[in-house]
Each structure stands twice: as C-alpha cells, then as structure tokens.
C-alpha cells in the first residue's frame, strides 16, 4: 500500500536520498517510519527505492554506488565575472574622458551578463529554474550601491549632489573575483551534504551533520572574499554584501528562492530609506528635519560605509539563521 501510494515518487527519484526528501516533504518523520518497522525515514526510503524495478545503472545507485563525477563544466562560467571585472578595471585605469565612460558602461553590461551565466550553471543553478525574478533587480541595486552608494550618501549629507559623485569599483572587482571560490564552496557543500546520508541514522542526525558543514562553507567563503577584497581597498560593507549574496544564492539553489528574494529586497529598501530620509529632512515641513538623525548619527560615528555594512550584515545574519534550519532538511538536497 505504501509503495503504491508513493510509486511515482520512487520511479522519478535518482537515488534513495531523493525518496527520503520527498517523504519528508510529505510529512514523514522517523516516528512515522517506525510504524513501518524502519528505524528512520532514510531506511524506509532505501527499501522503497530498491523495490521499484530499474536497469543496471539505477540498481547500482540503489546499492549506494555512484558514478565518478565528471569534470565540472561550469568552471569557466564562474570564472567569467572575475575576468570581465578585471578587464573593466584595467580599462578604467587606462582610459580618460568619454572613453572612460564607455568602458564603464561596457564593463557593467559585461559583468551583468557574466553573473547571469554563472548562476545558470553549476552549484548556483536553481532546481527546475525556480527563481524569484525580482531577486535580479535587488541584486543589481545592491551591487550598484556598493559601487556608488557611499559616495552618493556622503554628497547628500552635505547638501548635494551638485554633480557626479565618486564611484568605487573596488568592491565590485572583489565580489566578482569571489564568484569562483563561492561556487566551489557551494559545490562542496552540496556534495558533502548528500554524502551524509551514508552516515546518518535519521533526519535529526542528518540535520546535526549538515549544520556545521553549512557554517564551515560560509566561513570558508568569507575568508576567501576577505582576501580578495583587501587589495581592492573595499570596506566591511562589501564583505557583508558578499555574505548576503552567497547565502541568498545557496537558498535559491536549494529550492528556497522566496526567502532569499525577501532578504535582498529588505536590504535594498533599507539602503534606499537611508538616502530618502536624508533627502526628506530638507523639506520645509515641521519635524522632517529629525528624519535624518539616525543616518547622521551612524555616519558621524563610522562613516557612510557603515550603512551598507549594518544593513547587509543584518540581512545576512537573518538568512544564515534561516539557512541553518531549512538547508539542514533532506528535502533541500534532493537532486533536481
């Protein structure tokens, strides 16, 4: 009866882990599995998966035999953002006048295309193409603010802007170079999380093994990002933004795009509110002059860069707290 009820799930699954993930998503727990004389959901999933007739390749997978992984075809795709950003940075350093503007525009368009290619392949690819389209807009805003937001806020606080303000492409270069190590960290996390099934005795045991793996992945990526940001002269805001973007993409790649998009949208709204509050304080309306007090207090103490640091840092911590729960579920690691 149980096999008949979940036969379609077992036939579509590529391994027993995917069956376990599907059962977990349908409300199965280790206590439920005990009613079918199995110690946990994993054991029940292995039996259901093994009972479905398959060919030799599928039978090998059911026995726990995995074919060797091919050389990652996405390696060049994740290197593209760093290469484009480096070429654009070199062009900006050598060009002058209108040519510099043209190089900047071409570099921005090329970087956007390279980033789009990088997240469409490999470990950053969303399963089944399920993404939140608005997340692209939020990401572009956050990257644009990293390049020019601090300069714009500084101008606004002093009564401007009266003309073009200073742009700092350094954070974009560091973040673009960090795409490759971030992708490899995400790949290692996905592979090792799926391998934990062999050593896990249940869903709780699986979650306990995956949580430190996630924290180690995030820590490793932050160390790599910090090392890449130091030569560019970028501040802690770029590091906080990098952590936020990594966690958002990890959640998207593991089937949680809505939460990732909400966190990115919240960070965008907070940065826009910081600028809007200072501009609104100039209006000749009683009481509006107090709107800029929080932003001025923060910038007077730590500078304009403190705003994106606090905003992106808070959003990243929120996503990390959510990820330690959602990415520790077996259903988050089923093969797409």
Coordinates of C-alpha atoms in Angstrom, one line a residue:
X1 CA 0.0 0.0 0.0
X2 CA 2.8 2.4 0.9
X3 CA 4.8 1.6 -2.2
X4 CA 1.7 2.0 -4.4
X5 CA 0.9 5.4 -2.8
X6 CA 4.4 6.7 -3.4
X7 CA 5.3 4.8 -6.5
X8 CA 5.5 7.9 -8.8
X9 CA 8.0 9.5 -6.3
X10 CA 10.1 6.4 -6.3
X11 CA 10.1 6.0 -10.0
X12 CA 11.2 9.6 -10.6
X13 CA 13.9 9.6 -7.9
X14 CA 17.5 9.3 -8.9
X15 CA 18.6 7.8 -5.6
X16 CA 17.2 6.9 -2.1
X17 CA 18.0 10.4 -0.8
X18 CA 15.5 11.9 -3.2
X19 CA 12.9 9.5 -2.0
X20 CA 13.7 10.4 1.6
X21 CA 13.4 14.1 0.8
X22 CA 10.1 13.5 -0.9
X23 CA 8.7 11.6 2.1
X24 CA 10.0 14.3 4.4
X25 CA 8.2 16.9 2.3
X26 CA 5.0 14.9 2.6
X27 CA 5.2 14.9 6.4
X28 CA 7.0 11.7 7.1
X29 CA 9.2 11.6 10.3
X30 CA 11.3 8.9 11.9
X31 CA 8.4 8.1 14.2
X32 CA 6.2 7.6 11.1
X33 CA 8.9 5.3 9.6
X34 CA 8.9 3.3 12.9
X35 CA 5.3 2.3 12.2
X36 CA 6.5 0.5 9.1
X37 CA 9.3 -1.3 11.1
X38 CA 12.1 1.0 10.0
X39 CA 14.5 2.9 12.2
X40 CA 14.2 6.1 10.2
X41 CA 12.9 7.8 7.0
X42 CA 16.2 7.0 5.3
X43 CA 15.9 3.3 5.9
X44 CA 12.3 3.3 4.7
X45 CA 13.3 5.3 1.6
X46 CA 16.1 2.9 0.7
X47 CA 13.6 0.0 0.8
X48 CA 11.0 1.8 -1.3
X49 CA 13.6 2.8 -3.8
X50 CA 15.1 -0.7 -4.1
X51 CA 11.7 -2.3 -4.7
X52 CA 11.0 -0.2 -7.8
X53 CA 12.2 -2.2 -10.9
X54 CA 15.2 -0.4 -12.5
X55 CA 18.0 -1.0 -15.0
X56 CA 21.6 -1.8 -14.0
X57 CA 22.6 1.9 -13.6
X58 CA 19.6 2.5 -11.3
X59 CA 20.3 -0.7 -9.4
X60 CA 23.8 0.5 -8.8
X61 CA 22.6 3.8 -7.5
X62 CA 20.1 2.0 -5.2
X63 CA 23.0 0.0 -3.8
X64 CA 24.8 3.2 -3.0
X65 CA 27.2 3.1 -5.9
X66 CA 27.7 6.5 -7.5
X67 CA 29.5 7.0 -10.9
X68 CA 32.5 9.2 -10.8
X69 CA 31.7 12.9 -11.1
X70 CA 32.8 14.5 -14.5
X71 CA 35.0 17.5 -14.6
X72 CA 32.8 20.4 -13.7
X73 CA 31.6 22.0 -17.0
X74 CA 30.7 25.2 -15.1
X75 CA 34.2 26.0 -14.0
X76 CA 34.8 28.5 -16.9
X77 CA 31.3 30.1 -16.3
X78 CA 32.1 31.0 -12.7
X79 CA 35.5 32.5 -13.7
X80 CA 33.8 34.8 -16.2
X81 CA 32.6 37.5 -13.7
X82 CA 36.1 38.0 -12.3
X83 CA 37.7 38.1 -15.7
X84 CA 35.2 40.7 -17.0
X85 CA 35.6 42.8 -13.9
X86 CA 39.4 42.7 -14.1
X87 CA 39.4 43.8 -17.7
X88 CA 36.9 46.6 -17.0
X89 CA 39.1 47.8 -14.1
X90 CA 42.1 47.8 -16.3
X91 CA 40.3 49.8 -18.9
X92 CA 39.0 52.3 -16.4
X93 CA 42.6 52.9 -15.2
X94 CA 43.9 53.5 -18.7
X95 CA 41.0 55.4 -20.3
X96 CA 40.2 59.1 -19.9
X97 CA 37.3 61.3 -20.8
X98 CA 34.4 59.9 -22.8
X99 CA 36.3 56.7 -23.4
X100 CA 36.3 56.0 -19.7
X101 CA 32.6 56.4 -19.6
X102 CA 32.2 54.0 -22.5
X103 CA 34.5 51.4 -20.8
X104 CA 32.5 51.7 -17.6
X105 CA 29.2 51.1 -19.3
X106 CA 30.5 48.2 -21.3
X107 CA 32.1 46.7 -18.2
X108 CA 28.8 47.0 -16.3
X109 CA 26.9 45.3 -19.1
X110 CA 29.5 42.6 -19.5
X111 CA 29.6 41.9 -15.7
X112 CA 25.8 41.6 -15.6
X113 CA 25.9 39.1 -18.4
X114 CA 28.8 37.1 -16.8
X115 CA 26.9 36.9 -13.5
X116 CA 23.8 35.7 -15.2
X117 CA 25.8 33.0 -16.9
X118 CA 27.5 32.0 -13.6
X119 CA 24.2 31.4 -11.8
X120 CA 22.7 29.5 -14.7
X121 CA 25.2 26.7 -14.4
X122 CA 26.8 24.5 -11.7
X123 CA 26.1 24.7 -8.0
X124 CA 24.4 28.1 -8.2
X125 CA 21.7 26.9 -10.7
X126 CA 18.2 26.9 -9.2
X127 CA 16.5 23.5 -9.4
X128 CA 14.0 23.4 -12.2
X129 CA 14.7 27.1 -13.0
X130 CA 12.6 28.1 -10.0
X131 CA 13.7 31.6 -9.0
X132 CA 12.2 34.8 -7.9
X133 CA 12.6 37.2 -10.9
X134 CA 12.7 40.3 -8.6
X135 CA 15.8 39.0 -7.0
X136 CA 17.8 40.0 -10.0
X137 CA 16.7 43.6 -9.6
X138 CA 17.5 43.6 -5.9
X139 CA 21.0 42.2 -6.6
X140 CA 21.7 44.8 -9.2
X141 CA 20.6 47.6 -6.8
X142 CA 22.9 46.2 -4.1
X143 CA 25.9 46.0 -6.5
X144 CA 25.2 49.5 -7.7
X145 CA 25.1 50.8 -4.2
X146 CA 28.4 49.0 -3.4
X147 CA 30.0 51.0 -6.3
X148 CA 28.4 54.4 -5.7
X149 CA 26.1 54.4 -2.7
X150 CA 28.6 55.6 -0.2
X151 CA 29.7 58.5 -2.3
X152 CA 26.1 59.5 -3.0
X153 CA 25.2 59.3 0.7
X154 CA 28.2 61.5 1.6
X155 CA 27.1 64.1 -1.0
X156 CA 23.5 64.0 0.2
X157 CA 24.6 64.5 3.8
X158 CA 26.5 67.7 2.8
X159 CA 23.7 69.2 0.7
X160 CA 24.4 67.7 -2.6
X161 CA 24.7 66.1 -5.0
X162 CA 25.8 69.0 -7.2
X163 CA 27.2 66.8 -9.9
X164 CA 28.8 63.4 -10.4
X165 CA 30.0 61.8 -7.2
X166 CA 32.9 59.4 -6.6
X167 CA 32.5 55.8 -7.6
X168 CA 34.4 53.0 -6.0
X169 CA 34.6 50.0 -8.4
X170 CA 36.9 48.1 -6.0
X171 CA 34.1 46.3 -4.2
X172 CA 32.6 45.1 -7.5
X173 CA 36.0 43.7 -8.5
X174 CA 36.5 41.8 -5.3
X175 CA 32.9 40.4 -5.3
X176 CA 33.3 39.4 -9.0
X177 CA 36.6 37.6 -8.3
X178 CA 34.9 35.8 -5.3
X179 CA 32.2 34.2 -7.5
X180 CA 34.6 31.3 -8.4
X181 CA 35.5 30.3 -4.8
X182 CA 31.9 30.8 -3.8
X183 CA 30.8 28.4 -6.5
X184 CA 33.3 25.8 -5.4
X185 CA 32.3 26.2 -1.7
X186 CA 28.6 25.7 -2.7
X187 CA 29.6 22.7 -4.8
X188 CA 31.5 21.1 -1.8
X189 CA 28.5 21.8 0.5
X190 CA 26.1 20.2 -1.9
X191 CA 28.2 17.1 -2.5
X192 CA 29.1 16.5 1.2
X193 CA 25.6 17.1 2.4
X194 CA 24.3 14.4 0.0
X195 CA 27.0 12.1 1.2
X196 CA 25.9 12.5 4.8
X197 CA 23.1 10.1 4.1
X198 CA 25.5 7.1 4.4
X199 CA 26.5 8.1 8.0
X200 CA 23.1 9.4 9.2
X201 CA 20.8 7.3 11.3
X202 CA 17.8 9.6 10.9
X203 CA 16.6 13.1 10.0
X204 CA 17.8 14.6 13.2
X205 CA 21.2 13.0 12.8
X206 CA 21.4 14.3 9.2
X207 CA 20.5 17.8 10.3
X208 CA 23.1 17.8 13.0
X209 CA 25.8 16.8 10.5
X210 CA 24.8 19.4 7.9
X211 CA 24.6 22.5 10.1
X212 CA 28.3 22.6 10.9
X213 CA 29.0 21.9 7.2
X214 CA 27.0 24.9 6.3
X215 CA 28.7 27.1 8.8
X216 CA 32.1 25.9 7.6
X217 CA 31.1 26.7 4.0
X218 CA 30.1 30.2 4.8
X219 CA 33.2 30.8 6.9
X220 CA 35.5 29.5 4.1
X221 CA 33.8 31.7 1.6
X222 CA 34.1 34.8 3.8
X223 CA 37.8 34.2 4.3
X224 CA 38.3 33.9 0.5
X225 CA 36.2 37.0 -0.1
X226 CA 38.2 39.0 2.6
X227 CA 41.5 38.0 1.0
X228 CA 40.2 39.2 -2.4
X229 CA 38.8 42.5 -1.1
X230 CA 42.0 43.6 0.7
X231 CA 43.9 44.5 -2.5
X232 CA 40.9 46.5 -3.8
X233 CA 40.7 48.7 -0.6
X234 CA 37.0 47.8 -0.1
X235 CA 35.5 48.2 3.3
X236 CA 33.5 45.8 5.5
X237 CA 30.3 46.7 3.6
X238 CA 31.5 44.7 0.7
X239 CA 32.2 41.7 2.9
X240 CA 28.7 41.9 4.4
X241 CA 27.2 42.1 0.9
X242 CA 29.2 39.1 -0.2
X243 CA 27.9 37.1 2.7
X244 CA 24.3 38.1 1.9
X245 CA 24.6 37.3 -1.8
X246 CA 26.2 33.9 -1.1
X247 CA 23.5 32.9 1.4
X248 CA 20.8 34.1 -0.9
X249 CA 22.1 32.1 -3.8
X250 CA 22.6 29.0 -1.6
X251 CA 19.0 29.1 -0.6
X252 CA 17.9 29.7 -4.2
X253 CA 20.0 26.8 -5.4
X254 CA 18.4 24.5 -2.8
X255 CA 14.8 25.5 -3.6
X256 CA 14.2 28.4 -1.2
X257 CA 14.1 31.4 -3.6
X258 CA 11.3 33.3 -1.9
X259 CA 13.2 33.7 1.4
X260 CA 16.4 34.8 -0.5
X261 CA 14.5 37.4 -2.5
X262 CA 12.7 38.8 0.6
X263 CA 16.1 39.3 2.3
X264 CA 17.6 41.0 -0.7
X265 CA 14.5 43.3 -1.1
X266 CA 14.7 44.2 2.6
X267 CA 18.3 45.2 2.3
X268 CA 17.6 47.3 -0.8
X269 CA 14.7 49.0 1.0
X270 CA 16.8 49.9 4.0
X271 CA 19.6 51.4 1.8
X272 CA 17.0 53.4 -0.2
X273 CA 15.3 54.5 3.1
X274 CA 18.7 55.8 4.4
X275 CA 19.0 58.0 1.3
X276 CA 15.4 59.1 1.3
X277 CA 15.4 60.0 5.0
X278 CA 18.2 62.5 4.5
X279 CA 16.6 64.0 1.4
X280 CA 13.2 64.2 3.1
X281 CA 14.8 66.1 6.0
X282 CA 15.4 69.0 3.7
X283 CA 11.7 69.6 3.1
X284 CA 10.3 72.7 4.8
X285 CA 7.9 70.6 6.9
X286 CA 7.9 70.8 10.7
X287 CA 9.5 67.7 12.2
X288 CA 11.0 66.3 9.0
X289 CA 14.5 67.5 10.0
X290 CA 14.6 64.7 12.5
X291 CA 14.2 62.0 9.9
X292 CA 17.9 62.2 9.1
X293 CA 19.1 61.9 12.7
X294 CA 19.6 58.1 12.7
X295 CA 21.6 58.1 9.5
X296 CA 23.7 61.1 10.5
X297 CA 24.5 59.5 13.9
X298 CA 25.7 56.3 12.2
X299 CA 27.7 58.1 9.5
X300 CA 29.2 60.6 12.0
X301 CA 30.4 57.7 14.1
X302 CA 31.6 55.3 11.5
X303 CA 31.3 56.9 8.1
X304 CA 28.9 56.4 5.1
X305 CA 30.2 52.8 4.7
X306 CA 28.5 51.8 8.0
X307 CA 25.1 52.0 6.4
X308 CA 25.5 49.1 3.9
X309 CA 27.6 47.2 6.5
X310 CA 24.8 47.2 9.1
X311 CA 22.0 46.6 6.5
X312 CA 23.7 43.8 4.6
X313 CA 25.2 42.3 7.8
X314 CA 21.7 42.1 9.5
X315 CA 20.1 40.6 6.4
X316 CA 22.9 38.1 6.1
X317 CA 22.6 37.0 9.7
X318 CA 18.8 36.6 9.2
X319 CA 19.4 34.4 6.2
X320 CA 22.1 32.4 8.0
X321 CA 19.7 31.7 10.8
X322 CA 17.0 30.6 8.3
X323 CA 19.5 28.5 6.3
X324 CA 20.7 26.5 9.4
X325 CA 17.1 25.2 9.6
X326 CA 16.0 24.9 6.0
X327 CA 19.2 23.6 4.5
X328 CA 19.5 21.0 7.2
X329 CA 16.4 19.3 5.8
X330 CA 16.9 16.3 3.5
X331 CA 14.4 17.8 1.0
X332 CA 16.8 20.7 0.4
X333 CA 19.4 18.3 -1.1
X334 CA 17.3 16.2 -3.4
X335 CA 18.6 16.0 -7.0
X336 CA 16.7 18.4 -9.3

